[in-house]
Short mmCIF file of C-alpha atoms in Angstrom, two decimals:
data_model
loop_
_atom_site.label_atom_id
_atom_site.label_comp_id
_atom_site.label_asym_id
_atom_site.label_seq_id
_atom_site.Cartn_x
_atom_site.Cartn_y
_atom_site.Cartn_z
CA UNK A 491 95.23 118.57 120.95
CA UNK A 492 96.05 116.50 117.94
CA UNK A 493 99.67 117.86 117.77
CA UNK A 494 100.49 116.51 121.17
CA UNK A 495 99.97 112.93 119.94
CA UNK A 496 103.34 113.21 118.21
CA UNK A 497 105.24 114.23 121.30
CA UNK A 498 107.87 112.10 122.98
CA UNK A 499 108.70 108.36 122.49
CA UNK A 500 109.84 108.37 118.84
CA UNK A 501 113.24 109.49 117.63
CA UNK A 502 111.86 110.06 114.19
CA UNK A 503 109.12 112.48 114.79
CA UNK A 504 109.89 114.78 111.88
CA UNK A 505 109.82 111.83 109.49
CA UNK A 506 106.69 110.57 111.14
CA UNK A 507 104.89 113.89 110.79
CA UNK A 508 105.91 114.14 107.17
CA UNK A 509 104.63 110.64 106.45
CA UNK A 510 101.39 111.29 108.22
CA UNK A 511 100.91 114.57 106.30
CA UNK A 512 101.50 112.84 103.03
CA UNK A 513 99.19 109.96 103.83
CA UNK A 514 96.38 112.35 104.88
CA UNK A 515 96.51 114.28 101.59
CA UNK A 516 96.94 111.29 99.25
CA UNK A 517 94.61 111.28 96.28
CA UNK A 518 92.82 108.20 95.20
CA UNK A 519 95.31 105.94 93.46
CA UNK A 520 94.67 104.43 90.03
CA UNK A 521 95.61 100.76 89.90
CA UNK A 522 94.48 100.35 86.32
CA UNK A 523 91.86 101.58 83.84
CA UNK A 524 89.97 104.93 84.29
CA UNK A 525 90.62 108.09 82.43
CA UNK A 526 94.26 107.16 81.75
CA UNK A 527 93.18 103.84 80.13
CA UNK A 528 94.39 100.38 80.80
CA UNK A 529 97.95 99.16 80.85
CA UNK A 530 97.09 96.70 78.10
CA UNK A 531 100.47 95.04 77.72
CA UNK A 532 100.63 94.23 81.41
CA UNK A 533 97.54 91.90 81.39
CA UNK A 534 97.55 88.23 80.43
CA UNK A 535 95.06 85.39 80.51
CA UNK A 536 95.55 82.17 82.57
CA UNK A 537 93.01 79.37 82.40
CA UNK A 538 92.81 75.84 83.83
CA UNK A 539 94.30 74.24 80.64
CA UNK A 540 97.62 73.81 82.44
CA UNK A 541 96.00 71.08 84.47
CA UNK A 542 94.00 69.54 81.69
CA UNK A 543 90.94 71.70 82.11
CA UNK A 544 88.71 72.89 79.31
CA UNK A 545 87.82 76.36 80.44
CA UNK A 546 88.57 79.25 78.11
CA UNK A 547 89.37 82.84 78.44
CA UNK A 548 89.97 85.89 76.15
CA UNK A 549 90.98 89.41 76.83
CA UNK A 550 90.56 92.58 74.80
CA UNK A 551 90.20 96.29 75.45
CA UNK A 552 87.34 98.18 73.92
CA UNK A 553 85.85 101.61 74.55
CA UNK A 554 87.84 102.11 77.75
CA UNK A 555 86.85 98.77 79.24
CA UNK A 556 88.85 95.64 80.02
CA UNK A 557 86.65 92.92 78.49
CA UNK A 558 87.29 89.48 79.88
CA UNK A 559 85.16 86.70 78.29
CA UNK A 560 85.31 82.95 78.30
CA UNK A 561 83.55 79.70 79.29
CA UNK A 562 83.86 77.80 82.52
CA UNK A 563 83.99 74.07 82.06
CA UNK A 564 83.97 71.91 85.23
CA UNK A 565 85.44 68.86 83.42
CA UNK A 566 89.11 68.84 84.58
CA UNK A 567 89.17 72.36 85.88
CA UNK A 568 86.87 75.23 86.66
CA UNK A 569 88.50 78.63 86.44
CA UNK A 570 89.61 81.37 84.09
CA UNK A 571 91.58 84.47 85.02
CA UNK A 572 93.26 87.58 83.83
CA UNK A 573 96.25 88.94 85.78
CA UNK A 574 98.98 91.55 85.81
CA UNK A 575 102.05 92.50 87.77
CA UNK A 576 102.88 96.05 88.71
CA UNK A 577 105.59 98.16 90.35
CA UNK A 578 105.02 97.80 94.10
CA UNK A 579 102.52 100.32 95.44
CA UNK A 580 101.81 101.33 99.00
CA UNK A 581 98.06 101.27 99.77
CA UNK A 582 98.38 101.89 103.50
CA UNK A 583 96.77 105.34 103.21
CA UNK A 584 93.68 103.91 101.50
CA UNK A 585 90.47 102.51 102.91
CA UNK A 586 89.92 100.02 100.13
CA UNK A 587 89.51 99.26 96.41
CA UNK A 588 86.75 100.63 94.26
CA UNK A 589 85.98 98.46 91.11
CA UNK A 590 83.97 100.21 88.52
CA UNK A 591 82.39 97.97 85.90
CA UNK A 592 79.50 97.60 83.45
CA UNK A 593 76.48 95.84 84.84
CA UNK A 594 74.97 92.65 83.52
CA UNK A 595 71.37 92.59 82.39
CA UNK A 596 68.91 91.27 84.84
CA UNK A 597 67.71 87.72 83.81
CA UNK A 598 65.18 86.09 86.06
CA UNK A 599 66.67 82.55 85.98
CA UNK A 600 70.25 83.70 86.01
CA UNK A 601 72.29 84.32 89.19
CA UNK A 602 74.75 87.15 89.52
CA UNK A 603 78.36 86.43 88.37
CA UNK A 604 80.73 86.14 91.34
CA UNK A 605 84.29 87.44 90.96
CA UNK A 606 87.51 87.12 92.93
CA UNK A 607 89.75 90.19 92.92
CA UNK A 608 93.06 88.97 94.14
CA UNK A 609 96.03 91.14 95.26
CA UNK A 610 99.68 90.15 95.56
CA UNK A 611 102.35 91.72 97.66
CA UNK A 612 106.19 91.49 97.46
CA UNK A 613 106.53 90.59 101.07
CA UNK A 614 105.44 86.95 100.88
CA UNK A 615 104.30 84.27 98.48
CA UNK A 616 100.73 84.41 99.71
CA UNK A 617 97.97 86.08 97.66
CA UNK A 618 94.80 87.51 99.06
CA UNK A 619 91.36 87.55 97.49
CA UNK A 620 88.15 89.49 98.13
CA UNK A 621 84.86 88.46 96.48
CA UNK A 622 82.18 90.54 94.84
CA UNK A 623 79.31 90.02 92.36
CA UNK A 624 78.76 91.91 89.19
CA UNK A 625 75.64 94.09 89.83
CA UNK A 626 72.66 93.48 87.61
CA UNK A 627 70.52 96.20 85.95
CA UNK A 628 67.49 96.60 83.78
CA UNK A 629 69.58 97.04 80.61
CA UNK A 630 73.13 96.07 79.72
CA UNK A 631 76.19 98.23 80.10
CA UNK A 632 75.04 100.51 82.89
CA UNK A 633 77.84 101.54 85.06
CA UNK A 634 78.10 100.43 88.71
CA UNK A 635 80.77 100.04 91.40
CA UNK A 636 81.54 97.81 94.25
CA UNK A 637 83.73 98.84 97.21
CA UNK A 638 86.04 96.31 98.87
CA UNK A 639 87.74 97.31 102.11
CA UNK A 640 91.34 96.33 102.32
CA UNK A 641 90.50 94.11 105.24
CA UNK A 642 88.19 92.15 102.88
CA UNK A 643 91.28 90.71 101.08
CA UNK A 644 91.53 88.01 103.70
CA UNK A 645 91.43 84.75 101.69
CA UNK A 646 95.10 83.96 101.83
CA UNK A 647 96.15 81.19 99.58
CA UNK A 648 99.22 79.64 98.00
CA UNK A 649 99.48 76.39 95.99
CA UNK A 650 96.35 74.90 97.55
CA UNK A 651 97.21 75.95 101.15
CA UNK A 652 95.29 78.54 103.11
CA UNK A 653 96.55 80.77 105.96
CA UNK A 654 93.86 82.34 108.16
CA UNK A 655 96.37 84.35 110.25
CA UNK A 656 98.39 85.73 107.38
CA UNK A 657 97.56 89.17 106.16
CA UNK A 658 98.09 91.20 102.99
CA UNK A 659 100.96 93.62 103.17
CA UNK A 660 99.26 96.67 101.67
CA UNK A 661 102.55 98.59 101.56
CA UNK A 662 103.97 96.38 98.71
CA UNK A 663 101.15 95.58 96.39
CA UNK A 664 102.65 94.26 93.20
CA UNK A 665 99.98 92.41 91.33
CA UNK A 666 96.29 91.88 90.72
CA UNK A 667 94.17 88.96 89.37
CA UNK A 668 90.56 88.73 88.33
CA UNK A 669 89.03 85.28 88.58
CA UNK A 670 85.87 83.53 87.52
CA UNK A 671 85.61 80.31 89.51
CA UNK A 672 83.32 77.19 89.24
CA UNK A 673 80.41 79.09 87.66
CA UNK A 674 79.78 76.87 84.59
CA UNK A 675 79.02 78.36 81.19
CA UNK A 676 79.79 81.50 79.30
CA UNK A 677 80.76 84.70 81.20
CA UNK A 678 81.66 88.25 80.30
CA UNK A 679 83.20 90.83 82.61
CA UNK A 680 83.66 94.46 81.55
CA UNK A 681 85.73 96.42 83.97
CA UNK A 682 86.12 100.25 83.73
CA UNK A 683 88.63 100.86 86.49
CA UNK A 684 90.29 99.55 89.60
CA UNK A 685 91.17 102.32 92.09
CA UNK A 686 92.46 102.46 95.63
CA UNK A 687 90.26 105.05 97.46
CA UNK A 688 90.82 106.99 100.64
CA UNK A 689 87.23 106.81 101.88
CA UNK A 690 84.94 103.99 102.36
CA UNK A 691 82.05 104.13 99.88
CA UNK A 692 78.57 102.85 99.52
CA UNK A 693 77.88 102.67 95.81
CA UNK A 694 74.29 102.68 94.71
CA UNK A 695 72.66 99.49 93.56
CA UNK A 696 71.13 99.62 90.05
CA UNK A 697 67.29 99.30 89.91
CA UNK A 698 65.54 96.47 88.09
CA UNK A 699 61.87 96.06 87.42
CA UNK A 700 60.18 92.94 88.96
CA UNK A 701 57.11 92.09 86.96
CA UNK A 702 55.78 89.14 89.00
CA UNK A 703 56.37 86.86 91.91
CA UNK A 704 57.41 84.23 89.41
CA UNK A 705 60.36 86.46 88.51
CA UNK A 706 61.35 86.69 92.14
CA UNK A 707 61.11 82.89 92.56
CA UNK A 708 63.16 82.20 89.47
CA UNK A 709 65.93 84.63 90.47
CA UNK A 710 66.15 83.41 94.01
CA UNK A 711 66.31 79.83 92.86
CA UNK A 712 69.05 80.42 90.36
CA UNK A 713 70.95 82.38 93.04
CA UNK A 714 70.65 79.52 95.52
CA UNK A 715 71.87 76.93 92.94
CA UNK A 716 74.94 79.02 92.10
CA UNK A 717 75.87 80.14 95.61
CA UNK A 718 75.33 76.74 97.26
CA UNK A 719 77.57 75.01 94.64
CA UNK A 720 80.37 77.49 95.44
CA UNK A 721 79.82 77.15 99.19
CA UNK A 722 80.18 73.35 98.98
CA UNK A 723 83.49 73.73 97.10
CA UNK A 724 84.88 75.97 99.85
CA UNK A 725 84.28 79.36 98.27
CA UNK A 726 82.22 80.93 101.00
CA UNK A 727 83.24 84.49 100.09
CA UNK A 728 81.83 84.01 96.58
CA UNK A 729 78.63 82.43 97.98
CA UNK A 730 78.08 85.31 100.24
CA UNK A 731 78.72 87.88 97.57
CA UNK A 732 76.17 86.23 95.22
CA UNK A 733 73.47 85.77 97.87
CA UNK A 734 73.89 89.33 99.16
CA UNK A 735 73.85 90.81 95.66
CA UNK A 736 70.53 89.19 94.81
CA UNK A 737 68.97 90.33 98.14
CA UNK A 738 70.28 93.88 97.59
CA UNK A 739 68.76 93.81 94.06
CA UNK A 740 65.41 92.86 95.47
CA UNK A 741 65.55 95.60 98.07
CA UNK A 742 66.36 98.24 95.39
CA UNK A 743 63.92 96.89 92.81
CA UNK A 744 60.74 98.34 91.45
CA UNK A 745 57.72 96.06 91.44
CA UNK A 746 58.71 93.62 94.25
CA UNK A 747 56.26 93.81 97.19
CA UNK A 748 57.22 95.48 100.42
CA UNK A 749 57.06 92.11 102.08
CA UNK A 750 59.62 90.71 99.71
CA UNK A 751 61.83 93.75 100.17
CA UNK A 752 61.39 93.66 103.96
CA UNK A 753 62.40 89.96 104.33
CA UNK A 754 65.37 90.43 101.98
CA UNK A 755 66.42 93.55 103.96
CA UNK A 756 66.03 91.68 107.30
CA UNK A 757 68.35 89.01 106.02
CA UNK A 758 71.00 91.46 105.00
CA UNK A 759 70.71 93.17 108.37
CA UNK A 760 71.19 89.82 110.19
CA UNK A 761 74.18 89.15 108.10
CA UNK A 762 75.74 92.40 109.07
CA UNK A 763 75.21 91.60 112.78
CA UNK A 764 76.85 88.22 112.42
CA UNK A 765 79.83 89.75 110.59
CA UNK A 766 80.01 92.26 113.42
CA UNK A 767 80.46 89.43 115.95
CA UNK A 768 83.86 88.56 114.38
CA UNK A 769 83.70 84.84 115.32
CA UNK A 770 85.79 82.20 113.62
CA UNK A 771 82.60 80.90 112.06
CA UNK A 772 81.59 84.29 110.66
CA UNK A 773 81.68 83.45 106.97
CA UNK A 774 79.86 80.14 107.44
CA UNK A 775 77.19 81.85 109.55
CA UNK A 776 76.86 84.80 107.18
CA UNK A 777 76.40 82.42 104.23
CA UNK A 778 73.73 80.47 105.97
CA UNK A 779 71.74 83.52 107.23
CA UNK A 780 71.58 84.75 103.66
CA UNK A 781 70.66 81.33 102.43
CA UNK A 782 67.85 81.04 105.00
CA UNK A 783 66.62 84.50 103.86
CA UNK A 784 66.41 83.27 100.25
CA UNK A 785 64.66 80.08 101.44
CA UNK A 786 62.13 82.21 103.37
CA UNK A 787 61.36 84.27 100.35
CA UNK A 788 60.50 81.04 98.35
CA UNK A 789 58.37 79.89 101.26
CA UNK A 790 56.48 83.16 101.48
CA UNK A 791 55.77 82.92 97.74
CA UNK A 792 54.52 79.33 97.91
CA UNK A 793 57.58 77.67 96.46
CA UNK A 794 59.11 76.21 99.63
CA UNK A 795 58.55 75.44 103.27
CA UNK A 796 61.71 76.34 104.94
CA UNK A 797 61.48 79.48 107.10
CA UNK A 798 63.57 80.34 110.08
CA UNK A 799 61.84 81.79 113.16
CA UNK A 800 64.32 84.70 113.45
CA UNK A 801 63.14 86.25 110.29
CA UNK A 802 60.16 88.58 110.52
CA UNK A 803 56.73 87.64 109.24
CA UNK A 804 55.77 89.18 105.91
CA UNK A 805 53.58 91.67 107.68
CA UNK A 806 56.32 92.72 110.12
CA UNK A 807 58.88 92.87 107.34
CA UNK A 808 56.80 95.13 105.25
CA UNK A 809 56.09 97.43 108.25
CA UNK A 810 59.76 97.61 109.16
CA UNK A 811 61.11 98.01 105.67
CA UNK A 812 61.97 101.70 105.83
CA UNK A 813 63.75 101.43 109.17
CA UNK A 814 65.68 98.35 107.90
CA UNK A 815 66.74 100.14 104.76
CA UNK A 816 68.18 102.95 106.90
CA UNK A 817 70.04 100.45 109.04
CA UNK A 818 71.84 98.71 106.12
CA UNK A 819 73.07 101.87 104.41
CA UNK A 820 76.61 100.73 105.27
CA UNK A 821 78.54 98.63 102.72
CA UNK A 822 76.63 95.39 103.11
CA UNK A 823 78.80 92.35 102.92
CA UNK A 824 82.04 94.30 103.04
CA UNK A 825 82.17 96.63 106.00
CA UNK A 826 84.65 96.12 108.79
CA UNK A 827 83.22 94.09 111.79
CA UNK A 828 81.70 96.13 114.55
CA UNK A 829 80.05 95.09 117.81
CA UNK A 830 78.79 97.12 120.78
CA UNK A 831 79.73 96.46 124.37
CA UNK A 832 77.03 95.79 126.92
CA UNK A 833 76.97 99.40 128.13
CA UNK A 834 76.83 100.69 124.51
CA UNK A 835 79.08 103.62 125.38
CA UNK A 836 82.13 102.40 123.55
CA UNK A 837 82.79 100.09 120.55
CA UNK A 838 84.42 96.71 120.97
CA UNK A 839 86.02 95.20 117.92
CA UNK A 840 87.03 91.68 117.03
CA UNK A 841 90.75 90.99 116.86
CA UNK A 842 91.46 93.83 119.27
CA UNK A 843 91.71 94.23 123.08
CA UNK A 844 89.76 97.19 124.41
CA UNK A 845 88.63 99.72 123.98
CA UNK A 846 90.50 101.37 126.88
CA UNK A 847 88.51 104.49 127.15
CA UNK A 848 90.38 107.76 127.76
CA UNK A 849 93.81 106.20 126.99
CA UNK A 850 96.26 106.40 124.17
CA UNK A 851 99.96 106.21 123.03
CA UNK A 852 102.04 109.36 122.45
CA UNK A 853 104.91 109.52 120.01
CA UNK A 854 104.66 106.05 118.49
CA UNK A 855 101.86 106.83 116.01
CA UNK A 856 104.24 106.04 113.14
CA UNK A 857 101.91 104.39 110.60
CA UNK A 858 99.80 107.39 109.73
CA UNK A 859 96.90 109.55 110.95
CA UNK A 860 93.55 109.38 109.11
CA UNK A 861 89.98 110.73 109.32
CA UNK A 862 87.50 107.82 109.73
CA UNK A 863 83.81 107.46 110.25
CA UNK A 864 84.10 104.97 113.14
CA UNK A 865 86.46 102.88 115.19
CA UNK A 866 85.84 99.94 112.89
CA UNK A 867 87.16 101.76 109.82
CA UNK A 868 90.29 102.56 111.95
CA UNK A 869 90.56 98.90 112.83
CA UNK A 870 90.27 97.88 109.24
CA UNK A 871 93.25 100.15 108.42
CA UNK A 872 95.33 98.62 111.24
CA UNK A 873 94.44 95.10 110.20
CA UNK A 874 95.69 95.85 106.71
CA UNK A 875 99.12 96.64 107.97
CA UNK A 876 101.17 93.70 109.33
CA UNK A 877 103.15 96.07 111.57
CA UNK A 878 100.24 97.74 113.15
CA UNK A 879 99.96 96.69 116.75
CA UNK A 880 97.45 99.30 118.09
CA UNK A 881 95.48 102.43 117.31
CA UNK A 882 94.03 105.46 119.14
CA UNK A 883 90.56 106.50 117.95
CA UNK A 884 89.25 109.95 118.61
CA UNK A 885 85.91 109.16 120.19
CA UNK A 886 84.76 112.51 121.67
CA UNK A 887 84.50 116.18 121.08
CA UNK A 888 86.46 117.92 118.30
CA UNK A 889 88.78 114.91 118.02
CA UNK A 890 86.03 112.49 117.10
CA UNK A 891 86.98 110.54 113.94
CA UNK A 892 90.75 110.72 114.26
CA UNK A 893 92.60 107.49 113.76
CA UNK A 894 96.27 107.09 114.75
CA UNK A 895 98.00 103.81 113.85
CA UNK A 896 101.01 102.67 115.80
CA UNK A 897 103.75 99.94 115.73
CA UNK A 898 103.77 100.02 119.58
CA UNK A 899 101.56 98.46 122.20
CA UNK A 900 101.28 99.02 125.91
CA UNK A 901 104.22 96.82 126.65
CA UNK A 902 106.65 98.44 124.24
CA UNK A 903 105.35 102.06 124.71
CA UNK A 904 105.88 102.07 128.46
CA UNK A 905 105.06 105.47 129.94
CA UNK A 906 104.01 106.77 126.51
CA UNK A 907 100.80 104.83 127.10
CA UNK A 908 98.99 107.44 129.12
CA UNK A 909 95.67 109.34 129.64
CA UNK A 910 94.07 110.91 126.59
CA UNK A 911 90.47 111.68 127.68
CA UNK A 912 89.06 112.11 124.22
CA UNK A 913 90.56 108.94 122.73
CA UNK A 914 89.92 105.21 123.01
CA UNK A 915 92.86 102.82 122.73
CA UNK A 916 92.66 99.50 120.92
CA UNK A 917 95.37 96.89 120.88
CA UNK A 918 95.64 94.23 118.26
CA UNK A 919 95.44 90.65 119.65
CA UNK A 920 98.26 88.19 119.00
CA UNK A 921 100.45 90.51 116.96
CA UNK A 922 103.54 88.46 117.83
CA UNK A 923 102.14 85.10 116.88
CA UNK A 924 101.96 83.53 113.46
CA UNK A 925 99.58 80.68 112.88
CA UNK A 926 100.94 77.90 110.83
CA UNK A 927 99.21 77.49 107.50
CA UNK A 928 96.55 74.66 107.24
CA UNK A 929 95.68 72.86 104.03
CA UNK A 930 92.86 74.46 102.15
CA UNK A 931 89.60 72.49 101.83
CA UNK A 932 85.92 73.07 101.77
CA UNK A 933 83.96 72.64 104.92
CA UNK A 934 82.00 69.44 104.72
CA UNK A 935 80.30 69.72 108.12
CA UNK A 936 77.28 71.48 106.62
CA UNK A 937 76.83 71.38 102.90
CA UNK A 938 74.33 73.68 101.24
CA UNK A 939 73.49 71.12 98.55
CA UNK A 940 73.77 67.38 98.70
CA UNK A 941 77.08 66.08 99.88
CA UNK A 942 79.72 66.48 97.18
CA UNK A 943 81.28 63.35 95.81
CA UNK A 944 84.92 62.68 96.54
CA UNK A 945 85.70 63.20 92.86
CA UNK A 946 84.21 66.73 92.97
CA UNK A 947 86.07 67.62 96.13
CA UNK A 948 89.34 66.38 94.63
CA UNK A 949 88.72 68.58 91.60
CA UNK A 950 88.08 71.64 93.81
CA UNK A 951 91.37 71.00 95.69
CA UNK A 952 93.24 70.50 92.39
CA UNK A 953 92.04 73.82 91.09
CA UNK A 954 92.94 75.58 94.36
CA UNK A 955 96.42 74.21 94.04
CA UNK A 956 96.78 75.56 90.52
CA UNK A 957 95.48 79.06 91.33
CA UNK A 958 98.64 80.19 93.05
CA UNK A 959 101.08 77.47 91.93
CA UNK A 960 101.43 78.80 88.38
CA UNK A 961 104.25 81.11 87.44
CA UNK A 962 103.07 84.66 87.35
#
């Protein structure tokens, strides 16, 4: 039974049980905004003027929204941000962050606006960003949300350096930033709330009306221009978010043909599969799969000639639309990676050894017990905690969906690692190793647009250096 998972091993079982009980009943946690309003005095604007840039930013609070406006100028800079500090908060009991905002009106020749939400912790000097795009809708000021799993906050940066092996300490979150980066021109962001939520969510995509194929072509072209520029500057997460947002808009639209929707859906589904593989090149591959999908849409509409063979024909795409839509009902672009082993009876996960079917650890499940929808969600919770070394996932019977996080592994648990027929055991790889940080730069091996000039690349690096080098 579930209670036996707490037996033996730990000398602090009473404390562990209380902590797990509190974690399991924790309510969603307001980080800012919402019914209680915004902590207006906590927020401030930071732009690239400190390095000679010309971007602007302004902040006001109106009708329950944080309204962030400004202009991005690429001459000497390229970013504008609002940021706040906060009393350290423990998010280890939460699945991710839900950002509620007002949509932007759909304009055919305008790409979605990409945003970085960046979290800080008090355990290190690194900061960690996740990317999303502001959803578009038929009219302005509709309300929509995006869900960002805690594991998505994986772009670790500090003063122009990146660290791929570092991770956000979700137990000590003490700050948040909202960035607009390298998207030239006027912008407006209207946030309603930022909330840590216990359950993964799949927010509905607003519906827009597509009046003609020319509208599709214009919107896809604008999306490519924006996303490719960000990719070439090293911001693959923003590129992915913008590309995926446009494809999801097309799938959810009224007026677009089933062939257009089917091809867009097929690209999103392929991106999910690549993300599930968990390879070191995942972000690069994901960005390119979405880009190839956008190129194929243009080719199908007579505005291009680039079409990858892995994408379905327009006839097959239209026929398979319904099945594809059902397959991508998970949080496209943000779900934890999942892959299936060859026998398909258990789930293998990147960054983890296992699963070891029918095994588990007793008494050391000291980081909490949760109810999850699958092993990947349990893995996401473990990856968000630097101290988590393994987890037991209830895979069968009445225990299905249980997630027990542990600071122990097989070596440290000893005989406490034992048979648990209804659980699968996963062990985090390389938990005792720390990778040295490497200098942050864009990947120049495969540019999405023409090769960037050295002057542009230097500018991108200068901005990267400023993003975390400024005093908060």
